[in-house]
PDB file of C-alpha atoms and ligand atoms in Angstrom:
ATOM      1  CA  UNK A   1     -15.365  17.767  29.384  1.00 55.00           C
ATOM      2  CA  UNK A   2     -16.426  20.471  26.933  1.00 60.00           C
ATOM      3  CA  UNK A   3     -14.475  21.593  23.182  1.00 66.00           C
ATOM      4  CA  UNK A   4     -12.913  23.713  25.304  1.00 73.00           C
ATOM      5  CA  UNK A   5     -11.429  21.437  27.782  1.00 78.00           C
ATOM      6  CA  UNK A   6      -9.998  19.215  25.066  1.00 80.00           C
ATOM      7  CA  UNK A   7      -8.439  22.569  23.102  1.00 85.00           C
ATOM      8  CA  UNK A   8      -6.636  23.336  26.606  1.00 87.00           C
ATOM      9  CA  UNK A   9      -5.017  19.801  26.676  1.00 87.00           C
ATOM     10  CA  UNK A  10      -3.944  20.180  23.195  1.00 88.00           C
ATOM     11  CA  UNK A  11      -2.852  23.213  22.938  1.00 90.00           C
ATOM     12  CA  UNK A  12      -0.149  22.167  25.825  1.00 91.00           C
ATOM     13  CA  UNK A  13       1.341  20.421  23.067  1.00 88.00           C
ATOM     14  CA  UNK A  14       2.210  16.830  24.588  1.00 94.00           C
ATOM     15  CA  UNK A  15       4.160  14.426  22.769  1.00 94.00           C
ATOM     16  CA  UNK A  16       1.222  12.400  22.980  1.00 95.00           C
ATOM     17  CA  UNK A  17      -2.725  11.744  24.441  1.00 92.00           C
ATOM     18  CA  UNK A  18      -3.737   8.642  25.953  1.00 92.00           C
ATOM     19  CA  UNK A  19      -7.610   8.374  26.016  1.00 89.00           C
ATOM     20  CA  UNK A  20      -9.367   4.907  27.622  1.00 85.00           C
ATOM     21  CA  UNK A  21     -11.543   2.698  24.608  1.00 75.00           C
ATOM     22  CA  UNK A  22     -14.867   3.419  27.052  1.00 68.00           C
ATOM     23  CA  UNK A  23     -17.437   0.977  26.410  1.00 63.00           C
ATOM     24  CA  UNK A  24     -20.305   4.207  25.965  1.00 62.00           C
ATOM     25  CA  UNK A  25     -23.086   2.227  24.295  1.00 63.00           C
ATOM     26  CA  UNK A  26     -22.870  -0.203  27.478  1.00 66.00           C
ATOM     27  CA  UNK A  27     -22.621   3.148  30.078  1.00 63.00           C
ATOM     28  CA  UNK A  28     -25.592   4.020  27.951  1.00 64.00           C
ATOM     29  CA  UNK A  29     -27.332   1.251  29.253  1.00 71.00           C
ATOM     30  CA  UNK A  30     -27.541   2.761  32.433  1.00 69.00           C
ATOM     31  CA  UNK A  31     -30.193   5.345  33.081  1.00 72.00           C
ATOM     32  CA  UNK A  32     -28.626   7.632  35.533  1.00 67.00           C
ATOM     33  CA  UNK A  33     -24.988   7.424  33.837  1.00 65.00           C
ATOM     34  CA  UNK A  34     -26.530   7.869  30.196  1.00 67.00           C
ATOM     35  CA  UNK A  35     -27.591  11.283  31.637  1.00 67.00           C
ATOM     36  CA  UNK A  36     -25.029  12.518  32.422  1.00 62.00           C
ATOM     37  CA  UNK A  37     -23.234  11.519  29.158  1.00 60.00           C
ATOM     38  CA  UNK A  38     -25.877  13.085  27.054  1.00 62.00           C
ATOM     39  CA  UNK A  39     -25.039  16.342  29.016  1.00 60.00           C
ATOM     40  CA  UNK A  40     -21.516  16.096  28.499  1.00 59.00           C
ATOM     41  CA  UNK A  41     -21.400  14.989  24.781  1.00 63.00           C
ATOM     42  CA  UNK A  42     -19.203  11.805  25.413  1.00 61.00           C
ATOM     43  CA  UNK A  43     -19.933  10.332  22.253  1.00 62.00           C
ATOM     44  CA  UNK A  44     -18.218  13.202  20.512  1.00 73.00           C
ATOM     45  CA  UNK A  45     -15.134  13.445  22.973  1.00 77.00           C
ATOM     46  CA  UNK A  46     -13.127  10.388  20.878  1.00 82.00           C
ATOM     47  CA  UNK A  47     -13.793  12.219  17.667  1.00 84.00           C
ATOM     48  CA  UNK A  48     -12.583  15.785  18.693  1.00 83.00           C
ATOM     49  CA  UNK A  49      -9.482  14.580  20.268  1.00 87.00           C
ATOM     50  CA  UNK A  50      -9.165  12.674  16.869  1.00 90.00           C
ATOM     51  CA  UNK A  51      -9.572  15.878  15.015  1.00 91.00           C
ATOM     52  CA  UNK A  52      -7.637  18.176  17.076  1.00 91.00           C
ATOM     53  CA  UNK A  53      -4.556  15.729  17.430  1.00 94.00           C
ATOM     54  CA  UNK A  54      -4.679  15.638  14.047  1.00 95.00           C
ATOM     55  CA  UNK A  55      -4.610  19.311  13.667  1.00 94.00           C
ATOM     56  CA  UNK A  56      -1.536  19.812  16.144  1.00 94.00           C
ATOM     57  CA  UNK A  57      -0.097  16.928  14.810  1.00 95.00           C
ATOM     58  CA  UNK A  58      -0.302  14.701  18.346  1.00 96.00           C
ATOM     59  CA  UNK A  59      -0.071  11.332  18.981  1.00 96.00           C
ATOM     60  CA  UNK A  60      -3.498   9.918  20.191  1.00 94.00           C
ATOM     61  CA  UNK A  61      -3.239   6.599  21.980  1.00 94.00           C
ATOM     62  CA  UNK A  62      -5.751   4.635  22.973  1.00 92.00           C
ATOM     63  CA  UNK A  63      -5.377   1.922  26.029  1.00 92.00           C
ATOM     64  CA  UNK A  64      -7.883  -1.263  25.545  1.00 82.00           C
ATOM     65  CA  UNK A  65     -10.933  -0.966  27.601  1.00 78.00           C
ATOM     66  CA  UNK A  66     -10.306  -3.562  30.001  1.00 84.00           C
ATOM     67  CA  UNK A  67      -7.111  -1.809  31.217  1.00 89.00           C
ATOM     68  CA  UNK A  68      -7.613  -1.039  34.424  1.00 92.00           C
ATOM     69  CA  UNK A  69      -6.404   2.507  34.939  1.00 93.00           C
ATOM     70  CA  UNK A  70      -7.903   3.025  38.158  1.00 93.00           C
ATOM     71  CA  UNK A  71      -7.096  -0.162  39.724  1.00 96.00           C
ATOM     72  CA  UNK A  72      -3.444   0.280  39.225  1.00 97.00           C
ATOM     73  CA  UNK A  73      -1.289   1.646  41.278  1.00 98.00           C
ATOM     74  CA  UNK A  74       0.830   3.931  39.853  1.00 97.00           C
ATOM     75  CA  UNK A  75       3.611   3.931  42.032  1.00 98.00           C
ATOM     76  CA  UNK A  76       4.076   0.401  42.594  1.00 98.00           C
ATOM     77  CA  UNK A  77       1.824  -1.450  39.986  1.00 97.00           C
ATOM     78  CA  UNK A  78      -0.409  -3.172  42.764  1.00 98.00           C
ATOM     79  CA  UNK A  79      -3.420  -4.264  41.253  1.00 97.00           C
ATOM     80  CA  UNK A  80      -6.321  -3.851  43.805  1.00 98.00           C
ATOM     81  CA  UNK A  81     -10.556  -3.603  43.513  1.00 96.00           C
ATOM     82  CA  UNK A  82     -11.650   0.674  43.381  1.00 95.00           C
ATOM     83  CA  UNK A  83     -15.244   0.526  43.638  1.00 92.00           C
ATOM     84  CA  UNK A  84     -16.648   3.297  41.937  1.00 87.00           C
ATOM     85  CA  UNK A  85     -17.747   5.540  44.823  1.00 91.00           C
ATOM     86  CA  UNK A  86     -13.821   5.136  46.403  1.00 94.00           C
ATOM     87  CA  UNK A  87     -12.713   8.633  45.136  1.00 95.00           C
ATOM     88  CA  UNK A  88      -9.384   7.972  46.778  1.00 97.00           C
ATOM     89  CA  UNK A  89      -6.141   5.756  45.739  1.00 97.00           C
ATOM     90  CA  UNK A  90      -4.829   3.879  48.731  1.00 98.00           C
ATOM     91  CA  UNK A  91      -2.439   1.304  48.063  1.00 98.00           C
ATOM     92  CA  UNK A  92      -2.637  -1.749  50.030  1.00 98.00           C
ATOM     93  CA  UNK A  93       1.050  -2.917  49.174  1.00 98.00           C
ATOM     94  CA  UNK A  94       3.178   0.474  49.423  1.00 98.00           C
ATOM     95  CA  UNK A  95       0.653   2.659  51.091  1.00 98.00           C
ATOM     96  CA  UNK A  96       0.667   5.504  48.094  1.00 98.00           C
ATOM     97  CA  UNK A  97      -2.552   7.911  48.341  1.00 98.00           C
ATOM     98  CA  UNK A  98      -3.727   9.571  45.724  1.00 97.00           C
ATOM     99  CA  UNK A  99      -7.466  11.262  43.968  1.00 96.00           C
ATOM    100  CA  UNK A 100      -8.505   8.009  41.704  1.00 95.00           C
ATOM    101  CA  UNK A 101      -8.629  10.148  38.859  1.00 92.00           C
ATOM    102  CA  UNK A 102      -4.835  11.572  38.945  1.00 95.00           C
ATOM    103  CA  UNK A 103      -3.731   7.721  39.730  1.00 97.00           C
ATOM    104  CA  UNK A 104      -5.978   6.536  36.711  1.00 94.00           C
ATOM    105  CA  UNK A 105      -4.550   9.546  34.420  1.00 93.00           C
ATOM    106  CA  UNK A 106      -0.984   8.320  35.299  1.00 95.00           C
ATOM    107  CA  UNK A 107      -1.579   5.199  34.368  1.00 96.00           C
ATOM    108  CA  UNK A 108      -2.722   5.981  31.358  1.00 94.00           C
ATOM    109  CA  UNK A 109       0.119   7.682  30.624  1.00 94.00           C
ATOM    110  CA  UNK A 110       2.349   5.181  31.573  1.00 95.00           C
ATOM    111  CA  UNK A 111       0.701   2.371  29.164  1.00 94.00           C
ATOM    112  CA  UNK A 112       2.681   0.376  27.482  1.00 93.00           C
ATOM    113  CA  UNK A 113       0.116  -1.580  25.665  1.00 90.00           C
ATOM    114  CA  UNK A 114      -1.847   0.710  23.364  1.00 93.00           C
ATOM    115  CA  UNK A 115      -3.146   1.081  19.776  1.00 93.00           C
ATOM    116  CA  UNK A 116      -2.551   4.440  18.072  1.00 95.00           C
ATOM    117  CA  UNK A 117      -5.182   6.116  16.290  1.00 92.00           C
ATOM    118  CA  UNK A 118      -3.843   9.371  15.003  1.00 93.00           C
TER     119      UNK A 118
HETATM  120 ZN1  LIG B 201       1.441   0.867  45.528  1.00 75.54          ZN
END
């Protein structure tokens, strides 16, 4: 996600952001996923969602790391495994399909159990 991504969220105005704690510096550990982060900027994400919320005066919440936003179902609140390579959402209790990311991002949004840093 580039500056630019993060202005577009923000500038919707939402009531509030919920971003995941990612453990980076252990991702880092990882050759082929430290890559990729370098090319992105991850490190710097955090901070300019910090800065921009800030700025539009946002709430910013972040959701412990070990929440398991994709493993959730966010329909029904199944818990199941999602390897990463399953891109898909399949719920083995209610039978709700979704992309992993969208069911991870409403999750997320539907945390009850979160810190807020701005
Ligand atoms: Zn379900």
């Amino acid at each position: 996600m580039k500056r630019k991504g993060i202005l577009s969220i923000v500038r919707t105005n939402p009531q509030f952001i919920t971003i995941e704690n990612l453990n980076i510096k252990g991702m880092m550990r990882s050759k082929r996923l430290a890559n990729s982060f370098q090319q992105i900027g991850l490190g710097n994400i955090v901070d300019w969602f910090k800065i921009k919320c800030q700025d539009y005066g946002i709430e910013l919440r972040q959701v412990d790391r070990f929440y398991p936003s994709s493993q959730i179902c966010s329909d029904c609140g199944h818990t199941q495994p999602m390897p990463l390579n399953q891109r898909t959402y399949h719920c083995h209790h209610c039978g709700m399909i979704k992309d992993r990311d969208i069911n991870a991002s409403i999750n997320l949004k539907q945390a009850t159990d979160y810190t807020v840093i701005v």
